[in-house]
PDB file of C-alpha atoms in Angstrom:
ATOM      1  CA  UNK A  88     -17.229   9.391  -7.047  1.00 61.00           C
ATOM      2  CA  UNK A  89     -13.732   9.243  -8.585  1.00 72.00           C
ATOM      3  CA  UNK A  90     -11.243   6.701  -6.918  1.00 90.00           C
ATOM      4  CA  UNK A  91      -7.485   7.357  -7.295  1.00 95.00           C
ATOM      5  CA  UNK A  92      -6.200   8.160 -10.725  1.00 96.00           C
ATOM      6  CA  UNK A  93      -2.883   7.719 -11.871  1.00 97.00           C
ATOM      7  CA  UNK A  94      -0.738   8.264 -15.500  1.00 97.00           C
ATOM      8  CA  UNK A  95       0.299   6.965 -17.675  1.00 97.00           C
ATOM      9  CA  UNK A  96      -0.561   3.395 -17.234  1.00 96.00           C
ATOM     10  CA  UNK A  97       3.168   2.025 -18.494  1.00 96.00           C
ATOM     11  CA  UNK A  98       6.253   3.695 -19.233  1.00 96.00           C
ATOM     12  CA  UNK A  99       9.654   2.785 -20.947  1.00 98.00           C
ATOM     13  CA  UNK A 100      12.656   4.513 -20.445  1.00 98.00           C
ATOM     14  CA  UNK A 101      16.347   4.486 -21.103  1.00 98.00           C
ATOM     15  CA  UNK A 102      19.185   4.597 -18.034  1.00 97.00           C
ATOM     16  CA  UNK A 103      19.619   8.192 -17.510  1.00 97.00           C
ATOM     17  CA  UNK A 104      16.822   9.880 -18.195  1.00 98.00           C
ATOM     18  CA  UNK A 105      14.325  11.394 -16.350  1.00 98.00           C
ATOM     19  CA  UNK A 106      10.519  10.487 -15.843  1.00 98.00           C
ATOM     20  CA  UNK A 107       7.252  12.149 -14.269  1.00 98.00           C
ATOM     21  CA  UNK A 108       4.023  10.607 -13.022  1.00 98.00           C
ATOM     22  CA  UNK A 109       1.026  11.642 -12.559  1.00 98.00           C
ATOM     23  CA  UNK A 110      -1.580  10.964  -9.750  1.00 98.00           C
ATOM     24  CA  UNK A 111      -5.503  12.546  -8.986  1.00 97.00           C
ATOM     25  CA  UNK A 112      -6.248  11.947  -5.573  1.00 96.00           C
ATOM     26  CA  UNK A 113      -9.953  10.360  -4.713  1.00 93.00           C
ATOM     27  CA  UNK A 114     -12.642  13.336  -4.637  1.00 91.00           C
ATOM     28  CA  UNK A 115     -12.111  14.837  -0.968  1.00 89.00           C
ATOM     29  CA  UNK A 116      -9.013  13.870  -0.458  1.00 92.00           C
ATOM     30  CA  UNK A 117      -6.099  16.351   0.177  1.00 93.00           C
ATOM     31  CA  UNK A 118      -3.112  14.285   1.005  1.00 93.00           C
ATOM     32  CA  UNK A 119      -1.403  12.266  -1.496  1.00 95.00           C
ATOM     33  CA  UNK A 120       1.450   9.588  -0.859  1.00 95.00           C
ATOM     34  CA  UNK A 121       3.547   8.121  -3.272  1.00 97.00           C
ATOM     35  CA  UNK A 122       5.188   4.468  -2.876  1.00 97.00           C
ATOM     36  CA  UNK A 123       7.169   1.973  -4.709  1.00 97.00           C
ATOM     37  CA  UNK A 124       6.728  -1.578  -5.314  1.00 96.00           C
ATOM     38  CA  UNK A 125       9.274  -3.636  -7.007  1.00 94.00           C
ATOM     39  CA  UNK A 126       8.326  -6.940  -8.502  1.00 91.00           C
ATOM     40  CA  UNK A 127       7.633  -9.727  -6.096  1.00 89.00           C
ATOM     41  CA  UNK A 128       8.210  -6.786  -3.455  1.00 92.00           C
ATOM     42  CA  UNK A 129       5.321  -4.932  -1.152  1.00 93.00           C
ATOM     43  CA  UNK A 130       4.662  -1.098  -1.496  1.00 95.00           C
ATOM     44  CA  UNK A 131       8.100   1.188  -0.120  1.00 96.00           C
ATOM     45  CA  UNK A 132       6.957   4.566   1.134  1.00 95.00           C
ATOM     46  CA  UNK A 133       8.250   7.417  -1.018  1.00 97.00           C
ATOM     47  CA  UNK A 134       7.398  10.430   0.209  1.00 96.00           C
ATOM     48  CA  UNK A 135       4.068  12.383   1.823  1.00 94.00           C
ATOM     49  CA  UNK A 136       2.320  15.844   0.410  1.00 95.00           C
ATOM     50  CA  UNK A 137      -0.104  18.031   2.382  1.00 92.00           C
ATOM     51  CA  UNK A 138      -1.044  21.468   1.407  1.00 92.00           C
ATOM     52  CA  UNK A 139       1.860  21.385  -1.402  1.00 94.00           C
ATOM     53  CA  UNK A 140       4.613  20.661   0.922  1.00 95.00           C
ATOM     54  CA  UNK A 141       6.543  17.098   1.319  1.00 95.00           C
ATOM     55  CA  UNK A 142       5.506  15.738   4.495  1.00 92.00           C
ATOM     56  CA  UNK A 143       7.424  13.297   5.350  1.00 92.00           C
ATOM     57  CA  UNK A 144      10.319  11.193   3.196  1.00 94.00           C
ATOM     58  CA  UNK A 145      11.055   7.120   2.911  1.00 93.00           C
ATOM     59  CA  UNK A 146      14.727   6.421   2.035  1.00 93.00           C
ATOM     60  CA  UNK A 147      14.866   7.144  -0.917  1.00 97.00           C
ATOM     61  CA  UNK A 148      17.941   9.074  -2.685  1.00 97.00           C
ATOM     62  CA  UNK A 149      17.488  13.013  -3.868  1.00 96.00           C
ATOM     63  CA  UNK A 150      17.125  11.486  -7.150  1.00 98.00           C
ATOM     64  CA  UNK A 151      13.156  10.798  -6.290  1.00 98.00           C
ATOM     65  CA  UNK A 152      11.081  14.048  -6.151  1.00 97.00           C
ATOM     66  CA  UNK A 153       7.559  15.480  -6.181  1.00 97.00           C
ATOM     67  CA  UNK A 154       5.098  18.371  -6.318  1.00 97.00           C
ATOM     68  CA  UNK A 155       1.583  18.947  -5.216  1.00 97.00           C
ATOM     69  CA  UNK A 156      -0.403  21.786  -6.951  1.00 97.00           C
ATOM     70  CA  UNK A 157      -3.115  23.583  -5.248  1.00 96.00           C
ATOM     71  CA  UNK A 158      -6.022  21.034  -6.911  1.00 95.00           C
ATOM     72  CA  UNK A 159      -4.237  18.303  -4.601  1.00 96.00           C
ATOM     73  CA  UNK A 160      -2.992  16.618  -7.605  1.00 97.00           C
ATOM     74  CA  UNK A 161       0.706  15.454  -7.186  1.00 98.00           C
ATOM     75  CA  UNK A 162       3.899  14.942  -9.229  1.00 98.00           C
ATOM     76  CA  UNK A 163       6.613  12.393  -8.946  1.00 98.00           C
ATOM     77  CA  UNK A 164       9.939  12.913 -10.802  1.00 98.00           C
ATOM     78  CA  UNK A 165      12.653  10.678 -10.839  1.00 98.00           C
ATOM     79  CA  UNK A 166      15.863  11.933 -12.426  1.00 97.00           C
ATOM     80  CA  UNK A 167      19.352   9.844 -13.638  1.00 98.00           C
ATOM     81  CA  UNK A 168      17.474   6.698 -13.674  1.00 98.00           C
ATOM     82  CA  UNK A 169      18.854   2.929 -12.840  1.00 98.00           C
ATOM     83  CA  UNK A 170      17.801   0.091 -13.801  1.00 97.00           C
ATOM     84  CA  UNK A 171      16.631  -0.642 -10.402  1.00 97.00           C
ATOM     85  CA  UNK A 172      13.755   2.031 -10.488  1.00 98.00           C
ATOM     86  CA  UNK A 173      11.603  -0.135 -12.853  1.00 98.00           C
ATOM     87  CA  UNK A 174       8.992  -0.940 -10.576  1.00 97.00           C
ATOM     88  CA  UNK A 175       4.596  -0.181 -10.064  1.00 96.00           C
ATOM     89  CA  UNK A 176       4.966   3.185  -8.408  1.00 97.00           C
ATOM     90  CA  UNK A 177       1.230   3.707  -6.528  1.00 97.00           C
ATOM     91  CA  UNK A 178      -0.356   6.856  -5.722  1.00 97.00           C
ATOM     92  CA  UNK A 179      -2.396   6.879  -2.304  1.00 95.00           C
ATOM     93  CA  UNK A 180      -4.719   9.590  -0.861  1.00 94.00           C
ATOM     94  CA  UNK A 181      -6.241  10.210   2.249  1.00 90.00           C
ATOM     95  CA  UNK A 182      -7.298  13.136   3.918  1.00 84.00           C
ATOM     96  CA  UNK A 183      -6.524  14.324   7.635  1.00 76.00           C
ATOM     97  CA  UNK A 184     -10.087  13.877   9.154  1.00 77.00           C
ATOM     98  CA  UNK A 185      -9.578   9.635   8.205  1.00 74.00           C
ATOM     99  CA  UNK A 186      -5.541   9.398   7.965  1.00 71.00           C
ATOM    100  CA  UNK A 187      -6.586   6.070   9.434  1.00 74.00           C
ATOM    101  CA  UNK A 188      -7.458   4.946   5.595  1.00 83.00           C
ATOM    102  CA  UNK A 189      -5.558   5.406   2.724  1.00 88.00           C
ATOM    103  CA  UNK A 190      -6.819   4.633  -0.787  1.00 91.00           C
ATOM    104  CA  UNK A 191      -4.759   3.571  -3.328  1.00 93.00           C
ATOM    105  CA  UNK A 192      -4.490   3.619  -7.270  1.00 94.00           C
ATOM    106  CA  UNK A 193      -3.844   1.340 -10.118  1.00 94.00           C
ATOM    107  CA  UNK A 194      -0.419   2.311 -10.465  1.00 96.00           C
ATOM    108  CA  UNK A 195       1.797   3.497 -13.237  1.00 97.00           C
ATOM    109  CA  UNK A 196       4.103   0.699 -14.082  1.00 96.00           C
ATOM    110  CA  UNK A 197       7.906   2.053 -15.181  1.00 98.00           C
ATOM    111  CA  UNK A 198      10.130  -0.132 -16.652  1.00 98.00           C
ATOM    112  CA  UNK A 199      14.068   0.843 -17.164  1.00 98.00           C
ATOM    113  CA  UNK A 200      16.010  -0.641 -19.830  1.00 97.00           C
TER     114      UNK A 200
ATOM    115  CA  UNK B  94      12.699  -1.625  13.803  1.00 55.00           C
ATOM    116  CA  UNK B  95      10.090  -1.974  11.251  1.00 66.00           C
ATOM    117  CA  UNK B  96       9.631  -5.130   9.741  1.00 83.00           C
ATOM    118  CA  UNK B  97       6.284  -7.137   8.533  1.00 90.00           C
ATOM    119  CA  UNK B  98       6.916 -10.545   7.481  1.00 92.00           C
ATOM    120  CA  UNK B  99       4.257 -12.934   5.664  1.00 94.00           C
ATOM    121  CA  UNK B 100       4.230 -16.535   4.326  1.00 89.00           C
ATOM    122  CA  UNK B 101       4.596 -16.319   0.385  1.00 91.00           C
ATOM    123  CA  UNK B 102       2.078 -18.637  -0.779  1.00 95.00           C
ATOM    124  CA  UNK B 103      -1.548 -20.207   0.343  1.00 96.00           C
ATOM    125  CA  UNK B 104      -3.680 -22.566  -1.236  1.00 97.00           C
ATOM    126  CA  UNK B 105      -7.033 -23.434  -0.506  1.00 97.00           C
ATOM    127  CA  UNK B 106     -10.362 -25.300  -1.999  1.00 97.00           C
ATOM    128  CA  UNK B 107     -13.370 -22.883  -2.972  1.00 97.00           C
ATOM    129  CA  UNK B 108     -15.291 -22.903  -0.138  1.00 97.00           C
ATOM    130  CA  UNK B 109     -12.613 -23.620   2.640  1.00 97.00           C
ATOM    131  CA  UNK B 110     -11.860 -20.681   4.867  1.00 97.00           C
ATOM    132  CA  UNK B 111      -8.638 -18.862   4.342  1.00 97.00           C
ATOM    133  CA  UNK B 112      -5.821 -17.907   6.576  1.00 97.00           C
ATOM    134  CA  UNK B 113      -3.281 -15.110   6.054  1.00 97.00           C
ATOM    135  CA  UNK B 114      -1.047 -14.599   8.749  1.00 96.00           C
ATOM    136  CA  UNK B 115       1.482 -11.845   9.091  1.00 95.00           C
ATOM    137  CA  UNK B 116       3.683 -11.029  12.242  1.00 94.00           C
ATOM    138  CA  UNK B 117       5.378  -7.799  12.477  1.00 89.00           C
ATOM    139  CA  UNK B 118       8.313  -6.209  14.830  1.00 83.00           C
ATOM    140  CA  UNK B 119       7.353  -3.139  15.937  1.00 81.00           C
ATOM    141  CA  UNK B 120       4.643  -2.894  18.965  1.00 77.00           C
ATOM    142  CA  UNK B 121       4.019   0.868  18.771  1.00 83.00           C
ATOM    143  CA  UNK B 122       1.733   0.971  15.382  1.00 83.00           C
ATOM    144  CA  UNK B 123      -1.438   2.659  15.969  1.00 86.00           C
ATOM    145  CA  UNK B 124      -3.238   0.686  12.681  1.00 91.00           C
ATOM    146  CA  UNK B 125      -2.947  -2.830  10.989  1.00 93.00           C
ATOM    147  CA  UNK B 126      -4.567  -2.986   7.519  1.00 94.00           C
ATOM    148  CA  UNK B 127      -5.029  -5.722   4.661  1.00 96.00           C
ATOM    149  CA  UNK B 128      -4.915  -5.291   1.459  1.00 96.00           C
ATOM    150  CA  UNK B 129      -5.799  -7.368  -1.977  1.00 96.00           C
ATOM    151  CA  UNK B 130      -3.626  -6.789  -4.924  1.00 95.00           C
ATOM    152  CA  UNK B 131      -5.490  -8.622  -8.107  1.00 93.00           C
ATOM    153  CA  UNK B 132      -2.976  -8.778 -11.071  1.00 86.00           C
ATOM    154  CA  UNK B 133      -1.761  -5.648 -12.571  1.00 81.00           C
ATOM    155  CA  UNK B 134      -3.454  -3.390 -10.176  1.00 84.00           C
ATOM    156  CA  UNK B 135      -3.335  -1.567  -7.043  1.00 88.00           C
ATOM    157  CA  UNK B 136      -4.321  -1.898  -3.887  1.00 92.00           C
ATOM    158  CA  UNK B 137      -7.649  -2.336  -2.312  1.00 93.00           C
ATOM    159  CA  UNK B 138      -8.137  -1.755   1.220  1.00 92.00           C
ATOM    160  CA  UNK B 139     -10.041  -4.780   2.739  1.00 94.00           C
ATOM    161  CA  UNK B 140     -10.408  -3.972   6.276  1.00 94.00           C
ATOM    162  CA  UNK B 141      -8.328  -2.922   8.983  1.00 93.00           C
ATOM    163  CA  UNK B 142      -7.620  -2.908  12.919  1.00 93.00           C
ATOM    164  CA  UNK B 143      -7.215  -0.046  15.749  1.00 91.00           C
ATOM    165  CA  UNK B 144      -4.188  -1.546  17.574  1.00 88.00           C
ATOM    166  CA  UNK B 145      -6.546  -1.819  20.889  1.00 89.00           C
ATOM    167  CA  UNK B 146      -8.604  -4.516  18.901  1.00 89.00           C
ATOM    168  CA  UNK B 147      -8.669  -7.773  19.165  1.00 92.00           C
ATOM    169  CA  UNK B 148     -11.067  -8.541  16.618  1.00 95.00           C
ATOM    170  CA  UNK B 149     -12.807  -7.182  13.811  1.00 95.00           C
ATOM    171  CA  UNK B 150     -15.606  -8.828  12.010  1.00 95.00           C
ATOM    172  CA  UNK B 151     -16.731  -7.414   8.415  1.00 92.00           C
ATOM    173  CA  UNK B 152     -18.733 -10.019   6.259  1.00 95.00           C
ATOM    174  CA  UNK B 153     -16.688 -12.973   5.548  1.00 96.00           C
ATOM    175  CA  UNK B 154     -13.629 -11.401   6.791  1.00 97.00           C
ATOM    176  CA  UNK B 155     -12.130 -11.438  10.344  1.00 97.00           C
ATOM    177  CA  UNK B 156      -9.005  -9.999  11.594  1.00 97.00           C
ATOM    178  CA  UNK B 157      -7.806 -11.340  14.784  1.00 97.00           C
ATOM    179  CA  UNK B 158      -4.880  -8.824  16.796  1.00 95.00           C
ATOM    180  CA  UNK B 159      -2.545 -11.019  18.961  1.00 93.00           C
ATOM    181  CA  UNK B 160      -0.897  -7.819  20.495  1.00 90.00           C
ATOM    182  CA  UNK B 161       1.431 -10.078  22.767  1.00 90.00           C
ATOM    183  CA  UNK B 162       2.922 -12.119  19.922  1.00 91.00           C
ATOM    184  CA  UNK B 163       2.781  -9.358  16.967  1.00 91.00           C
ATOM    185  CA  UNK B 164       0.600 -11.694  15.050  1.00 94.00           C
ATOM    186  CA  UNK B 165      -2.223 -10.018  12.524  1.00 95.00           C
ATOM    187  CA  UNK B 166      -4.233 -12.833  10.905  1.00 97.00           C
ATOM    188  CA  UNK B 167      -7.314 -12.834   8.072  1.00 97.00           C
ATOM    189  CA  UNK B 168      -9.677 -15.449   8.006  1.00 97.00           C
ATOM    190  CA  UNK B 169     -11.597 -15.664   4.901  1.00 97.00           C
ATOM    191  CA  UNK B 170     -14.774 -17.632   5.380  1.00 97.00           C
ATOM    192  CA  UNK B 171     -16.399 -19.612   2.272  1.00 97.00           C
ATOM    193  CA  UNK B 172     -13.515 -18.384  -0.210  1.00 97.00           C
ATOM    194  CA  UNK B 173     -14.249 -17.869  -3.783  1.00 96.00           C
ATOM    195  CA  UNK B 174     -12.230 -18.207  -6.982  1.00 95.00           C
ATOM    196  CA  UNK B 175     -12.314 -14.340  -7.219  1.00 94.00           C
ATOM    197  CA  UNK B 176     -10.625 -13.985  -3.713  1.00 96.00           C
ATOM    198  CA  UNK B 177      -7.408 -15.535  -5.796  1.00 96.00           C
ATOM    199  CA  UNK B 178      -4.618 -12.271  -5.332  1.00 97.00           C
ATOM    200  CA  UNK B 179      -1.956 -10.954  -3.411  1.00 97.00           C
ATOM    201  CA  UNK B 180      -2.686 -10.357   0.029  1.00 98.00           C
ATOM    202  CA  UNK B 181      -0.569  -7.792   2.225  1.00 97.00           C
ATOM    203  CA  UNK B 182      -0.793  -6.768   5.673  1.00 96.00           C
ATOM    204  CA  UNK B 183       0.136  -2.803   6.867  1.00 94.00           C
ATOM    205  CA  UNK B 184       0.819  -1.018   9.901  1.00 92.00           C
ATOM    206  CA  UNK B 185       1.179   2.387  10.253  1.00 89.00           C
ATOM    207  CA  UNK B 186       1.987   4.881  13.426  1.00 86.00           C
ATOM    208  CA  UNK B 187       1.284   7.655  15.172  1.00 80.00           C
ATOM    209  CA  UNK B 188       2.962  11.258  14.276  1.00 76.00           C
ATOM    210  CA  UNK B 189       4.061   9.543  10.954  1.00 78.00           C
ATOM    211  CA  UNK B 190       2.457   9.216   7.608  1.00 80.00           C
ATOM    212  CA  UNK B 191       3.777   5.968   6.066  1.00 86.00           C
ATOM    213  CA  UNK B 192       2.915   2.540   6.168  1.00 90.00           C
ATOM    214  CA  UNK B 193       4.950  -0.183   6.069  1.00 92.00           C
ATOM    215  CA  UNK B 194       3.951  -3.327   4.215  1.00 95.00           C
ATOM    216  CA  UNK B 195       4.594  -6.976   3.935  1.00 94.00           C
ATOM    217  CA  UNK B 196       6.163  -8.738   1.314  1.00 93.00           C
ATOM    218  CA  UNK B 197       2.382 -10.007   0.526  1.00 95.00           C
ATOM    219  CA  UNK B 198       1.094 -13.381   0.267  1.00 97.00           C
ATOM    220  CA  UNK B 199      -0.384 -15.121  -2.638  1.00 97.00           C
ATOM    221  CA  UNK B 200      -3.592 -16.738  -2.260  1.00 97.00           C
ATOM    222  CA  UNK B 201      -4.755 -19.227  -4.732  1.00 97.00           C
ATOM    223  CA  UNK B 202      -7.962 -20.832  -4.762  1.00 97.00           C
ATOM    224  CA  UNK B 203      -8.574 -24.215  -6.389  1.00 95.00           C
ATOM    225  CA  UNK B 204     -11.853 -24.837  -7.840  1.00 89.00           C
TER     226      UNK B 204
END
């Protein structure tokens, strides 16, 4: 049974550009959630999909957006970035029958320079 | 408004029970969780609490719900070297999706 994937495992990029990650969600799962965690920092909610339509949205700027396709996998893409966005961005699933639980994976690791 | 606070560092003797305490703000959260984050990786979802609980038992961890004073505590029993990580405590809510998280506390076991 596959946990949470999540690609690629580190990133570099320049101020400015633009970057997208990838996340599977655990077998069964349907909803995916994407957070942030900067360094010495816990996870920041992003943003929620179910059934390929944000959910619900942390504060975060416009900047920060995402897709889910019809396999459940998601999309986050983060345009213009700053400095500040290097961070572990995690990818969590769970599914509406056990919202209760939420399963995370290893995270994709972004740094900014 | 929502805010979960833990102590940044614990250190304890293999063998000695842990302690992880975490107090949060906002009384309406329908779930408490912990989580372990080893180095470089994610999060792994130890255990958590229906917000009606007191208590929750599950092998050598307990979670004790103080309701009254917002206080969420793990107890480790007989701690191992391999329990060394970051340790964060969760809530989340009813009619929303997101949890909010600690700041995490690091747990280091000496051996």
């Amino acid at each position: 049974d596959a946990g949470v994937t999540q690609s690629p495992t580190h990133l570099i990029k320049t101020r400015g550009q633009q970057v997208t990650l990838r996340c599977s969600p655990k077998s069964g799962h349907d909803t995916v959630s994407w957070y942030q965690q900067a360094l010495g920092q816990g996870p920041q909610f992003i943003f929620q999909y179910y059934e390929e339509e944000e959910r619900q949205r942390g504060n975060f700027p416009d900047r920060f957006s995402g897709h889910q396709f019809p396999n459940y996998s998601s999309e986050l893409n983060v345009n213009a970035l700053l400095l500040g966005d290097s961070a572990l961005y995690l990818c969590a699933s769970t599914t509406p029958a056990r919202e209760e639980t939420q399963y995370f994976g290893p995270g994709t690791r972004l740094l900014v320079l | 408004g929502e805010d979960v606070e833990q102590s940044l560092f614990l250190s304890v003797r293999e063998g000695d029970s842990s302690v992880i305490n975490c107090t949060y703000t906002d009384s309406s959260s329908t779930y408490l969780y912990w989580y372990k984050q080893e180095p470089g990786a994610g999060l792994q979802l130890l255990t958590y609490i229906f917000s009606n609980m007191d208590m929750k038992q599950d092998q050598r961890l307990t979670v004790l719900l103080n309701k009254k004073d917002k206080h969420l505590s793990l107890r480790i029993a007989d701690t191992q070297t391999g329990d060394s990580a970051i340790y964060f405590c969760a809530e989340s809510f009813s009619g929303t999706y997101k949890y909010i998280f600690g700041t995490g506390t690091r747990l280091k076991v000496l051996a």
